[in-house]
Amino acid sequence: MLSRMVISSARAGNQLLTAQRFAVTAAVPTPAVAHKLKVTIIPGDGVGPELIYTVQDIVKNTGIPLDFEEVFLSEVHYTRSSSIENAVMSIARNNNVALKGAIQESAVLHTEGELSGLNMRLRRALDLFANVVHIKMHPRHNAYRLLCLAKSFVHLDDGLSLVGGAGVVTGQSVGSDYVIFEPGSRHSFQEALGRSIANPTAMILCAANMLNHLHLTDYAKALRTSVEKVIRDGKVRTRDMGGYASTTDFADAVISNFEM
């Protein structure tokens, strides 16, 4: 396991312990689920909504006990965007977690760079101090974790091609009380909007990580195993993986291979 740490505050020691606690969920038995657990979803821009809706479709068709509350945050469609305050309240009442797509920054709305954008404003509002990116080589299954601490969040898109592309890398933004699960790439892939060509692997595995965090470990394992089987079989591959399958094709294959 390879770790890279960027530390810029006096709280770094305590933050690291907290980040590790959230990044690696303790192995506990999956409790009996009497009802669905509710989580917040923030679809974002570009292909974010179709990736989020892909996860919802998988959840619906596999019986995973999750329910969703959607909050729309966008700088591209800022007139329809909800507020940061509404997003924070939603996450706080929905098990303190969210599944999030990329929010595209708009230079028109702010002139102070990305630190004044919705992405960073949301992270500051939730006091998310660490960004954990999980990189897993396919199909050799060599795992790496990059842990970036403090209030600055780095972009890792340039190096993601080394591990199969941005579509397979998961991430999470971690704080003392809240966690946002989102793909490791922060690119909204606007050019693929509506074409159903985006690789949903990262978003689906983010959902698996969220299930693990919520102690729905059996469901998390089943979902992850299903994704890995689809990739290993190689019959359903999106364009970035050398195939011609659509986003929907990949999701359908995951559903077909899902076993508890």
Short mmCIF file of C-alpha atoms in Angstrom, two decimals:
data_model
loop_
_atom_site.label_atom_id
_atom_site.label_comp_id
_atom_site.label_asym_id
_atom_site.label_seq_id
_atom_site.Cartn_x
_atom_site.Cartn_y
_atom_site.Cartn_z
CA MET A 1 0.00 0.00 0.00
CA LEU A 2 1.41 3.34 -1.03
CA SER A 3 0.48 6.41 1.00
CA ARG A 4 1.07 10.02 0.16
CA MET A 5 0.30 12.57 2.82
CA VAL A 6 0.06 16.31 2.51
CA ILE A 7 -0.25 17.95 5.93
CA SER A 8 -0.70 21.66 6.51
CA SER A 9 -2.26 22.19 9.92
CA ALA A 10 -1.51 21.69 13.59
CA ARG A 11 -4.43 19.28 13.82
CA ALA A 12 -2.84 16.85 11.36
CA GLY A 13 -2.12 14.13 13.93
CA ASN A 14 -5.69 13.93 15.20
CA GLN A 15 -7.05 14.33 11.68
CA LEU A 16 -5.00 11.39 10.43
CA LEU A 17 -6.44 9.12 13.11
CA THR A 18 -9.96 10.24 12.24
CA ALA A 19 -9.34 9.84 8.51
CA GLN A 20 -8.06 6.31 9.00
CA ARG A 21 -11.11 5.49 11.11
CA PHE A 22 -13.42 6.54 8.29
CA ALA A 23 -11.28 5.28 5.41
CA VAL A 24 -11.13 1.71 6.72
CA THR A 25 -14.43 0.62 8.20
CA ALA A 26 -14.11 -1.80 11.10
CA ALA A 27 -15.01 -5.39 10.32
CA VAL A 28 -18.30 -5.81 12.15
CA PRO A 29 -21.18 -8.18 11.42
CA THR A 30 -23.88 -6.80 9.16
CA PRO A 31 -26.87 -5.99 11.39
CA ALA A 32 -30.37 -7.12 10.54
CA VAL A 33 -31.84 -4.36 8.39
CA ALA A 34 -35.39 -3.67 9.51
CA HIS A 35 -35.74 -0.71 7.16
CA LYS A 36 -33.86 1.07 4.44
CA LEU A 37 -31.08 3.47 5.36
CA LYS A 38 -31.44 6.89 3.79
CA VAL A 39 -28.50 8.69 2.22
CA THR A 40 -28.06 11.94 0.33
CA ILE A 41 -27.19 11.93 -3.37
CA ILE A 42 -25.68 14.93 -5.14
CA PRO A 43 -25.70 14.11 -8.89
CA GLY A 44 -23.51 17.03 -9.97
CA ASP A 45 -22.88 17.98 -13.60
CA GLY A 46 -21.91 16.26 -16.85
CA VAL A 47 -22.26 12.49 -16.58
CA GLY A 48 -22.65 12.69 -12.80
CA PRO A 49 -26.45 12.36 -12.85
CA GLU A 50 -26.49 9.28 -15.09
CA LEU A 51 -23.80 7.63 -12.94
CA ILE A 52 -25.77 8.36 -9.77
CA TYR A 53 -28.98 7.10 -11.39
CA THR A 54 -27.11 3.96 -12.45
CA VAL A 55 -26.39 3.28 -8.78
CA GLN A 56 -30.05 3.89 -7.93
CA ASP A 57 -31.08 1.39 -10.61
CA ILE A 58 -28.68 -1.23 -9.24
CA VAL A 59 -29.95 -0.65 -5.69
CA LYS A 60 -33.56 -1.00 -6.82
CA ASN A 61 -32.95 -4.22 -8.75
CA THR A 62 -30.76 -5.98 -6.19
CA GLY A 63 -32.67 -5.23 -3.00
CA ILE A 64 -29.89 -3.24 -1.37
CA PRO A 65 -31.62 -1.51 1.59
CA LEU A 66 -30.92 2.11 0.67
CA ASP A 67 -33.21 5.05 0.09
CA PHE A 68 -32.13 8.37 -1.40
CA GLU A 69 -32.72 12.06 -0.94
CA GLU A 70 -31.48 14.10 -3.89
CA VAL A 71 -29.92 17.54 -3.57
CA PHE A 72 -29.06 19.34 -6.80
CA LEU A 73 -25.89 21.44 -6.61
CA SER A 74 -24.53 23.00 -9.78
CA GLU A 75 -22.60 26.01 -10.99
CA VAL A 76 -23.43 25.22 -14.62
CA HIS A 77 -27.16 25.40 -13.84
CA TYR A 78 -26.87 27.77 -10.90
CA THR A 79 -30.43 29.11 -11.20
CA ARG A 80 -31.75 25.63 -10.36
CA SER A 81 -29.10 24.80 -7.79
CA SER A 82 -29.94 24.23 -4.16
CA SER A 83 -27.92 25.93 -1.44
CA ILE A 84 -24.92 24.60 0.46
CA GLU A 85 -26.99 24.94 3.64
CA ASN A 86 -29.70 22.64 2.25
CA ALA A 87 -27.08 20.09 1.20
CA VAL A 88 -25.50 20.09 4.67
CA MET A 89 -28.88 19.66 6.38
CA SER A 90 -29.76 16.77 4.06
CA ILE A 91 -26.49 14.97 4.75
CA ALA A 92 -26.84 15.56 8.49
CA ARG A 93 -30.28 13.92 8.62
CA ASN A 94 -29.34 11.06 6.28
CA ASN A 95 -26.72 9.13 8.25
CA ASN A 96 -24.07 11.84 7.72
CA VAL A 97 -23.09 10.50 4.29
CA ALA A 98 -23.56 11.45 0.65
CA LEU A 99 -22.85 9.92 -2.74
CA LYS A 100 -21.70 12.69 -5.07
CA GLY A 101 -20.93 13.29 -8.73
CA ALA A 102 -18.50 15.92 -9.99
CA ILE A 103 -19.61 19.55 -9.82
CA GLN A 104 -18.11 21.51 -12.70
CA GLU A 105 -16.52 24.78 -11.65
CA SER A 106 -17.71 27.97 -13.36
CA ALA A 107 -15.20 30.79 -13.81
CA VAL A 108 -18.13 33.12 -14.46
CA LEU A 109 -19.52 32.74 -10.94
CA HIS A 110 -16.32 33.24 -8.98
CA THR A 111 -12.98 34.84 -9.67
CA GLU A 112 -11.02 33.48 -6.71
CA GLY A 113 -10.33 30.09 -8.26
CA GLU A 114 -11.70 26.68 -7.28
CA LEU A 115 -11.45 27.42 -3.55
CA SER A 116 -14.55 29.61 -3.86
CA GLY A 117 -16.54 27.02 -5.84
CA LEU A 118 -19.35 24.78 -4.63
CA ASN A 119 -17.05 21.77 -4.22
CA MET A 120 -14.79 23.50 -1.72
CA ARG A 121 -17.61 25.42 -0.04
CA LEU A 122 -19.41 22.13 0.64
CA ARG A 123 -16.25 20.56 2.05
CA ARG A 124 -15.61 23.56 4.29
CA ALA A 125 -19.22 23.57 5.50
CA LEU A 126 -18.90 19.89 6.49
CA ASP A 127 -15.34 20.38 7.80
CA LEU A 128 -13.98 17.66 5.52
CA PHE A 129 -10.23 17.74 6.03
CA ALA A 130 -8.99 14.68 4.12
CA ASN A 131 -9.39 13.32 0.61
CA VAL A 132 -8.78 9.57 0.32
CA VAL A 133 -8.40 8.14 -3.17
CA HIS A 134 -8.38 4.35 -3.63
CA ILE A 135 -6.51 3.15 -6.70
CA LYS A 136 -6.85 -0.51 -7.64
CA MET A 137 -5.09 -1.96 -10.66
CA HIS A 138 -7.36 -4.10 -12.83
CA PRO A 139 -7.13 -7.01 -13.31
CA ARG A 140 -3.98 -7.48 -11.16
CA HIS A 141 -5.71 -6.15 -8.05
CA ASN A 142 -2.79 -4.15 -6.64
CA ALA A 143 -4.27 -1.59 -4.27
CA TYR A 144 -2.96 1.86 -3.45
CA ARG A 145 -4.33 4.57 -1.21
CA LEU A 146 -3.44 8.24 -1.56
CA LEU A 147 -4.32 10.21 1.56
CA CYS A 148 -4.28 13.98 1.20
CA LEU A 149 -4.82 15.82 4.48
CA ALA A 150 -5.78 19.41 5.28
CA LYS A 151 -8.13 21.88 3.67
CA SER A 152 -6.61 21.73 0.20
CA PHE A 153 -7.80 18.99 -2.15
CA VAL A 154 -5.55 17.97 -5.03
CA HIS A 155 -6.60 16.89 -8.51
CA LEU A 156 -5.33 13.45 -9.45
CA ASP A 157 -6.83 13.18 -12.93
CA ASP A 158 -3.47 13.30 -14.71
CA GLY A 159 -2.26 10.09 -13.08
CA LEU A 160 -5.45 8.06 -13.25
CA SER A 161 -4.74 6.77 -16.75
CA LEU A 162 -2.02 4.63 -15.18
CA VAL A 163 -4.61 2.50 -13.39
CA GLY A 164 -7.20 2.06 -16.11
CA GLY A 165 -8.65 5.55 -16.31
CA ALA A 166 -10.72 7.92 -14.22
CA GLY A 167 -13.80 5.72 -14.48
CA VAL A 168 -12.44 3.04 -12.12
CA VAL A 169 -10.97 5.10 -9.26
CA THR A 170 -12.96 5.71 -6.07
CA GLY A 171 -12.53 8.42 -3.48
CA GLN A 172 -14.02 9.89 -0.36
CA SER A 173 -13.81 13.23 1.41
CA VAL A 174 -13.60 12.70 5.16
CA GLY A 175 -14.32 14.78 8.25
CA SER A 176 -14.92 14.11 11.92
CA ASP A 177 -18.68 13.78 11.43
CA TYR A 178 -19.38 13.45 7.70
CA VAL A 179 -18.18 11.50 4.68
CA ILE A 180 -18.81 12.20 0.99
CA PHE A 181 -18.21 9.26 -1.35
CA GLU A 182 -17.29 10.33 -4.89
CA PRO A 183 -15.15 9.15 -7.82
CA GLY A 184 -11.45 9.93 -7.52
CA SER A 185 -11.60 12.03 -10.67
CA ARG A 186 -13.19 15.45 -10.28
CA HIS A 187 -13.84 15.79 -14.03
CA SER A 188 -17.54 16.06 -14.95
CA PHE A 189 -16.96 14.57 -18.45
CA GLN A 190 -19.37 17.14 -19.89
CA GLU A 191 -18.64 16.05 -23.46
CA ALA A 192 -20.19 12.62 -22.80
CA LEU A 193 -23.44 14.03 -21.44
CA GLY A 194 -26.44 12.03 -22.65
CA ARG A 195 -24.38 9.54 -24.67
CA SER A 196 -24.37 6.68 -22.12
CA ILE A 197 -20.67 5.99 -22.67
CA ALA A 198 -19.26 6.83 -19.23
CA ASN A 199 -17.75 4.03 -17.18
CA PRO A 200 -19.85 3.70 -13.99
CA THR A 201 -17.33 1.48 -12.16
CA ALA A 202 -15.98 4.21 -9.86
CA MET A 203 -19.43 5.42 -8.82
CA ILE A 204 -20.69 1.88 -8.20
CA LEU A 205 -17.64 1.06 -6.09
CA CYS A 206 -18.13 4.35 -4.22
CA ALA A 207 -21.60 3.06 -3.37
CA ALA A 208 -20.01 -0.20 -2.16
CA ASN A 209 -17.62 1.79 0.05
CA MET A 210 -20.58 3.73 1.42
CA LEU A 211 -22.41 0.49 2.21
CA ASN A 212 -19.33 -0.72 4.06
CA HIS A 213 -19.19 2.54 6.02
CA LEU A 214 -22.86 2.06 6.97
CA HIS A 215 -22.00 -1.47 8.18
CA LEU A 216 -24.03 -3.11 5.41
CA THR A 217 -20.96 -5.22 4.79
CA ASP A 218 -22.63 -8.20 3.11
CA TYR A 219 -24.25 -5.94 0.53
CA ALA A 220 -20.99 -4.05 0.05
CA LYS A 221 -19.08 -7.27 -0.59
CA ALA A 222 -21.73 -8.59 -2.98
CA LEU A 223 -21.74 -5.36 -4.99
CA ARG A 224 -17.96 -5.17 -5.20
CA THR A 225 -17.70 -8.85 -6.16
CA SER A 226 -20.26 -8.34 -8.91
CA VAL A 227 -18.32 -5.40 -10.39
CA GLU A 228 -15.05 -7.32 -10.26
CA LYS A 229 -16.65 -10.32 -11.97
CA VAL A 230 -17.94 -8.14 -14.82
CA ILE A 231 -14.47 -6.63 -15.28
CA ARG A 232 -12.72 -9.99 -15.01
CA ASP A 233 -15.04 -11.65 -17.54
CA GLY A 234 -14.32 -8.85 -20.01
CA LYS A 235 -17.53 -9.38 -21.98
CA VAL A 236 -19.06 -6.02 -21.06
CA ARG A 237 -16.54 -3.20 -21.39
CA THR A 238 -17.13 0.52 -21.80
CA ARG A 239 -15.06 2.46 -24.33
CA ASP A 240 -12.35 3.47 -21.88
CA MET A 241 -11.83 -0.24 -21.18
CA GLY A 242 -11.52 -1.14 -24.85
CA GLY A 243 -15.12 -2.14 -25.54
CA TYR A 244 -18.38 -0.74 -26.86
CA ALA A 245 -20.76 -1.33 -23.97
CA SER A 246 -22.91 1.54 -22.73
CA THR A 247 -23.22 2.76 -19.17
CA THR A 248 -26.54 0.93 -18.96
CA ASP A 249 -25.05 -2.29 -20.36
CA PHE A 250 -22.43 -2.29 -17.61
CA ALA A 251 -25.02 -1.65 -14.90
CA ASP A 252 -27.23 -4.46 -16.23
CA ALA A 253 -24.25 -6.83 -16.12
CA VAL A 254 -23.56 -5.86 -12.50
CA ILE A 255 -27.19 -6.54 -11.61
CA SER A 256 -27.10 -9.92 -13.38
CA ASN A 257 -23.98 -10.98 -11.46
CA PHE A 258 -25.14 -9.73 -8.05
CA GLU A 259 -25.40 -12.51 -5.47
CA MET A 260 -25.78 -12.30 -1.70
#
